[in-house]
Coordinates of C-alpha atoms and ligand atoms in Angstrom, one line a residue:
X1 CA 0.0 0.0 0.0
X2 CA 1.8 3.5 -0.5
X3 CA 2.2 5.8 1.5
X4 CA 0.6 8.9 -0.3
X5 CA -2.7 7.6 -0.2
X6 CA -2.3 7.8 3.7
X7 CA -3.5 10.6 6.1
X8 CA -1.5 11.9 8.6
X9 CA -3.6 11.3 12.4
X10 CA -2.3 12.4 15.6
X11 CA -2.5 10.0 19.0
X12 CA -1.3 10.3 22.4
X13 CA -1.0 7.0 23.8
X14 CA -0.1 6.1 27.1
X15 CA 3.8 5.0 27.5
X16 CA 3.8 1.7 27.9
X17 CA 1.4 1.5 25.0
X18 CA 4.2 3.1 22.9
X19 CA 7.0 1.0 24.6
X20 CA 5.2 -2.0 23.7
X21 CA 5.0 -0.5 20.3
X22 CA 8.7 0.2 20.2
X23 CA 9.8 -3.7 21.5
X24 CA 7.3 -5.2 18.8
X25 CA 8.9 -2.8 15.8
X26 CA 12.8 -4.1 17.3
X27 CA 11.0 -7.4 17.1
X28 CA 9.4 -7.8 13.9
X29 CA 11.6 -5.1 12.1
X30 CA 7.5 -3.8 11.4
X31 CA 7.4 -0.2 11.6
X32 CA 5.5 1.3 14.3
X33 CA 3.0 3.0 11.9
X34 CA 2.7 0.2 10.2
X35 CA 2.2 -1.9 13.2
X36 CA -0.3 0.4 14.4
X37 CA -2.6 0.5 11.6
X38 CA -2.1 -3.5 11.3
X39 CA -4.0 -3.5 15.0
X40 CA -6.6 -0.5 14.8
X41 CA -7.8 -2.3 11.0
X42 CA -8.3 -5.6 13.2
X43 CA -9.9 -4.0 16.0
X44 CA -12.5 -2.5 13.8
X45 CA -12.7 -5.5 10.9
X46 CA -16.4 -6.1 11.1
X47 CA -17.8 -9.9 10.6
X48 CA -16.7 -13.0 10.9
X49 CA -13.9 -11.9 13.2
X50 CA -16.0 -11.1 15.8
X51 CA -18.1 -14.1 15.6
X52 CA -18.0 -14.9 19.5
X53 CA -20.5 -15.2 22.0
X54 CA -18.9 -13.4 25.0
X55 CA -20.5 -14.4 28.2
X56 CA -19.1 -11.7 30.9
X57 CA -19.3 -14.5 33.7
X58 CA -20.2 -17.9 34.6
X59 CA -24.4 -18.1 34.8
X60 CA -23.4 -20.3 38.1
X61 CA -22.4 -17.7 40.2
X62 CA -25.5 -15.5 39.5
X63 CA -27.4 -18.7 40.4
X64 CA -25.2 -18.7 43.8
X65 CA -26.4 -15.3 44.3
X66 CA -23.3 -13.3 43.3
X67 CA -25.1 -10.1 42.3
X68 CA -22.3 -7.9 41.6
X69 CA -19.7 -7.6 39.6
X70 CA -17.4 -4.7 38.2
X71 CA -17.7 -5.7 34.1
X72 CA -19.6 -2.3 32.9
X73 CA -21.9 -2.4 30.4
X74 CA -19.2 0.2 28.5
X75 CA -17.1 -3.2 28.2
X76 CA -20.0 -5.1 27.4
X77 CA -20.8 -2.8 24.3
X78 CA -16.8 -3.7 23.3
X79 CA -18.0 -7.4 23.0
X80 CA -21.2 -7.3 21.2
X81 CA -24.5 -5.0 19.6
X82 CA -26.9 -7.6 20.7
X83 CA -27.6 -10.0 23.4
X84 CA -29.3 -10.1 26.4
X85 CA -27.8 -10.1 30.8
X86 CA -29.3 -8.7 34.0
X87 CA -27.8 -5.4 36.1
X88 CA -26.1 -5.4 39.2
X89 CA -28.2 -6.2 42.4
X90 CA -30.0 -8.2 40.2
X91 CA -32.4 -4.7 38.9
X92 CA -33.9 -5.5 35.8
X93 CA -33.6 -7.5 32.6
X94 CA -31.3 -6.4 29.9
X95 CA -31.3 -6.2 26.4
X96 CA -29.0 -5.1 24.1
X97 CA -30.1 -4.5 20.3
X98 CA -28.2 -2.7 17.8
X99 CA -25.3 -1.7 20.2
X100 CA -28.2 0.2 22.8
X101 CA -28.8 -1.0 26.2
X102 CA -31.7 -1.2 27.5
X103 CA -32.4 -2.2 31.2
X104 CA -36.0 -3.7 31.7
X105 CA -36.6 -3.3 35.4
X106 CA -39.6 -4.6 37.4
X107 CA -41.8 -1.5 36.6
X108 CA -42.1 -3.0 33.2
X109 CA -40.4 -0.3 31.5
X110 CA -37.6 -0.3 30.0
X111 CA -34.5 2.3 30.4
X112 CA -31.8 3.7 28.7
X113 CA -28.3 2.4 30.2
X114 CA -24.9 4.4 31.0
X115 CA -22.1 2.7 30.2
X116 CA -20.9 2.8 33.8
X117 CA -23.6 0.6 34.7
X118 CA -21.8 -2.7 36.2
X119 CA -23.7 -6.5 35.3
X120 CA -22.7 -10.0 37.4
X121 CA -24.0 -11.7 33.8
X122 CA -24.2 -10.4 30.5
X123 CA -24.1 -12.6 26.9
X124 CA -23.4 -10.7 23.7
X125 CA -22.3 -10.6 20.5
X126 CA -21.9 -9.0 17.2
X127 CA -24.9 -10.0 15.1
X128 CA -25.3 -10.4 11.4
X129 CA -27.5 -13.2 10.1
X130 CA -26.4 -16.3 8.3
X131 CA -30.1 -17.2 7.8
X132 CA -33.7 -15.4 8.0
X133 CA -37.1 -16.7 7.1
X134 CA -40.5 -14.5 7.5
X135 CA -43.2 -16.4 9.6
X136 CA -46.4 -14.8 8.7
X137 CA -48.4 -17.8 10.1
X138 CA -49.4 -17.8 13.8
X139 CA -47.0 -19.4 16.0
X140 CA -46.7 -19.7 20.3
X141 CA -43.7 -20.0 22.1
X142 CA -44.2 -24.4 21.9
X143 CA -44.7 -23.6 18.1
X144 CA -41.4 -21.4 18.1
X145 CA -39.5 -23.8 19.8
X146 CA -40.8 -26.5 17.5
X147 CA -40.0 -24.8 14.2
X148 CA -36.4 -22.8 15.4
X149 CA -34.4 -25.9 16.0
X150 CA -35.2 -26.9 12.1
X151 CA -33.3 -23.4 11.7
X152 CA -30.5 -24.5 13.6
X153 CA -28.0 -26.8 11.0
X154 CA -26.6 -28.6 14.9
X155 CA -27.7 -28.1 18.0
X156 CA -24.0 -28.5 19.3
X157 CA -23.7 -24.7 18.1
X158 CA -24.5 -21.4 19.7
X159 CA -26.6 -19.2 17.7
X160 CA -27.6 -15.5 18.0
X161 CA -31.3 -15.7 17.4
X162 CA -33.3 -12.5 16.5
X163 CA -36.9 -12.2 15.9
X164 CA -38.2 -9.4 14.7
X165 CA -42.3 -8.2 13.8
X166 CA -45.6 -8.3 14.9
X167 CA -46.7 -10.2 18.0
X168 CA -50.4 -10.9 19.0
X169 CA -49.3 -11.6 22.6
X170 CA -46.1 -11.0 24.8
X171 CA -45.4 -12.6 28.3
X172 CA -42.6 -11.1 30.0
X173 CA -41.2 -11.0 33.6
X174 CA -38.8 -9.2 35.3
X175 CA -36.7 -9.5 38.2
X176 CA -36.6 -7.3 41.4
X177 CA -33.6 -5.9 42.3
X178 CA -31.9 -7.8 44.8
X179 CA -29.4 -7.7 47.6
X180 CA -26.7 -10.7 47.4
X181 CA -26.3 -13.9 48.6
X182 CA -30.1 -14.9 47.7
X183 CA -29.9 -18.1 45.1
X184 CA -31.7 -17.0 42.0
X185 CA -34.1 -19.7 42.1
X186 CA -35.9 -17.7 45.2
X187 CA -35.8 -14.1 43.8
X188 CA -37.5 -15.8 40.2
X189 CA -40.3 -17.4 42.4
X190 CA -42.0 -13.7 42.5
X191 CA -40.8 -12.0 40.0
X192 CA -43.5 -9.5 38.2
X193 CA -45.0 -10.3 35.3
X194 CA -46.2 -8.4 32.1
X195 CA -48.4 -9.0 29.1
X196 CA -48.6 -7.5 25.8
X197 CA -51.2 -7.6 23.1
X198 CA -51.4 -6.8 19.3
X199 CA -47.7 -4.9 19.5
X200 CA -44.3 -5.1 17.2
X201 CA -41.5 -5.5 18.8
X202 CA -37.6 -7.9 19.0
X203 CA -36.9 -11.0 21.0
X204 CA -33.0 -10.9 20.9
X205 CA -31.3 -14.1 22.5
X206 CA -29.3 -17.3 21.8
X207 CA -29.4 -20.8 21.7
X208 CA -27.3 -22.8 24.1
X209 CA -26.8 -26.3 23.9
X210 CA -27.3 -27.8 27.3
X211 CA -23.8 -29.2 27.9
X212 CA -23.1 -25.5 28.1
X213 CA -25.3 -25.2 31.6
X214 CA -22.9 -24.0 34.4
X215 CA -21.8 -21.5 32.0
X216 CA -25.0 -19.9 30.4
X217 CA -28.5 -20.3 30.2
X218 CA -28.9 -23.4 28.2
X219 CA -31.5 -23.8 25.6
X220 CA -33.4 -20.8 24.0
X221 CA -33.3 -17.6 26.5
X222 CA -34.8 -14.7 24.7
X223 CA -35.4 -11.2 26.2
X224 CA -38.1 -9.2 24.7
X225 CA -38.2 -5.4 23.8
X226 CA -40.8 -3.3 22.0
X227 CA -40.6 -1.6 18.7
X228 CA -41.2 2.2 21.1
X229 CA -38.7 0.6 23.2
X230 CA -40.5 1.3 26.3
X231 CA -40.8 -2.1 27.8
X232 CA -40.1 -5.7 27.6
X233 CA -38.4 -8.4 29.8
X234 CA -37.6 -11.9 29.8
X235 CA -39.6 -14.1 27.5
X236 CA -41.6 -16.6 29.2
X237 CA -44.6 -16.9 26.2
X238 CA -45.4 -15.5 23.0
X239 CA -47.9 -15.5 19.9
X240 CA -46.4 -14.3 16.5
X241 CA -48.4 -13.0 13.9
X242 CA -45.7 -12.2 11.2
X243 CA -42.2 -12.2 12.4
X244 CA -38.8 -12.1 11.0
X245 CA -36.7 -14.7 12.2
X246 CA -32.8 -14.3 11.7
X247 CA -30.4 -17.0 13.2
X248 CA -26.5 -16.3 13.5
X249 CA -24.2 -19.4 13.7
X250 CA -21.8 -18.4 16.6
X251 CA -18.2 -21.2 16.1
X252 CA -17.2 -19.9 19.8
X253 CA -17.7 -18.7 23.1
X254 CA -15.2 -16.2 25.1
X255 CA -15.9 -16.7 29.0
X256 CA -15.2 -13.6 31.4
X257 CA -14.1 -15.0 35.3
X258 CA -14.1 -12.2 37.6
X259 CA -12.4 -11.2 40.4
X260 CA -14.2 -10.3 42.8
X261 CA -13.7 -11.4 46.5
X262 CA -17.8 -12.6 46.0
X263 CA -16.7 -14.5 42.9
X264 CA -12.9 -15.7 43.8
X265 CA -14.1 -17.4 47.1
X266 CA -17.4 -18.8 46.3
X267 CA -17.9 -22.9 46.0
X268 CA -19.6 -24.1 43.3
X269 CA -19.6 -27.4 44.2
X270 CA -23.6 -27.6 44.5
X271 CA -25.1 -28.7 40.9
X272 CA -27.6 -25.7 40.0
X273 CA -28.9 -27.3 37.3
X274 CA -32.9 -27.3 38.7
X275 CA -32.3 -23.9 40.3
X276 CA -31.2 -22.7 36.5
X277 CA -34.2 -24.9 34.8
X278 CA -36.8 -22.8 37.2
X279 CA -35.4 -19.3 37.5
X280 CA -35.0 -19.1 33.8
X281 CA -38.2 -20.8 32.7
Ligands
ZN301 ZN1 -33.4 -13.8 30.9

């Protein structure tokens, strides 16, 4: 590539950022420039390179009650445009759909998110569909779950899954928030509920295949927001009327472990496995 049709851009970078710079140039013989704009065109490559699901911490220690963690949805929004995770003390449902996060609390309504906002659990990723097909036939959440795993080329995969139209009924919940150290299984026992009727609006979410359980919600979690993006929650039942479903393949999975004292010294020795199967159903 030459060097005229280059633009001349300014930084200041912190110095062991340039030191690091410097070793890899005496390294490589790569100049620095060069090395530079090798890393800033991968950081911002769109695609396939960033076709990860990042879960921001074991689902296990949310089950446990560890409520809190430092990952802010700022880092969160680095990882992925779209997914789905709860908030700090447990307050509200989150969704995240076309890079905006929204926090669903137990109002019902959903809010706009600052990026200093911490989660103990967050799953994202950057979506682009491999595969979409328009449902214009009526279809519940049994019919759904019938119909999306013939989408799905092996259920040994994660997938993105976003569905996207007009829904003839909505059945949400979210959870209250909460302080630590209560196992998720009791805090989901009275959790509010919401319904919707005759609205449009996304159910952003993945598909997890079950061996994948003490890390995230296995099977089809889907969080639900509206087209006026006002509300939503967690899915617990649906009726389509014409929908747009669009499935992304997902080859791999990046795994945040924290470190907080909550996290570093907790046991999870117990199997959560029917605490997970009732607080996320
Ligand atoms: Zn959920």
């Amino acid at each position: 590539m030459s060097r005229e049709s280059h633009a001349p851009l300014q930084l200041e970078l912190p110095p062991e950022v340039i030191d690091r710079l410097r070793l890899r140039a005496e390294a490589t013989g790569v100049r620095i420039e060069q090395l530079a704009e090798e890393a800033l065109r991968r950081e911002l490559a769109d695609g396939r390179r960033h076709n990860t699901v990042y879960v921001s911490a074991p689902v296990n220690a949310l089950l446990e009650g560890i409520y809190q963690e430092d990952t802010t949805v700022g880092a969160i929004r680095q990882r992925g445009d779209f997914g789905l995770g709860t908030f700090n003390q447990l307050d509200g449902e989150m969704v995240v759909l076309d890079g905006r996060v929204f926090q669903l609390k137990s109002d019902g309504r959903a809010y706009a998110v600052d990026d200093e906002e911490r989660t103990p659990f967050a799953c994202v990723t950057f979506f682009s569909a491999d595969s979409s097909e328009r449902i214009e036939r009526p279809l519940d959440y049994a019919g759904l779950n019938d119909l999306l795993p013939r989408m799905l080329p092996s259920l040994n995969m994660l997938y993105a899954i976003r569905i996207q139209g007009h829904f003839d009924y909505v059945r949400t919940r979210s959870v209250p928030r909460q302080e630590s150290y209560r196992p998720l299984v009791e805090v989901a026992r009275e959790q509010p509920e919401f319904e919707f009727h005759d609205l449009r609006g996304t159910l952003a979410g993945f598909w997890t295949p079950e061996f994948m359980s003490q890390i995230t919600v296995p099977g089809y979690h889907l969080h639900f927001l509206t087209d006026a993006l006002d509300s939503g929650g967690h899915l617990l039942e649906c009726r389509t009327c014409d929908v747009e479903i669009a499935i992304q393949h997902v080859p791999s999975l990046e795994l945040g472990l924290p470190v907080t004292l909550d996290y570093l010294t907790a046991e999870f020795t117990r199997n959560a496995e029917e605490d997970l199967e009732e607080a996320e159903r």
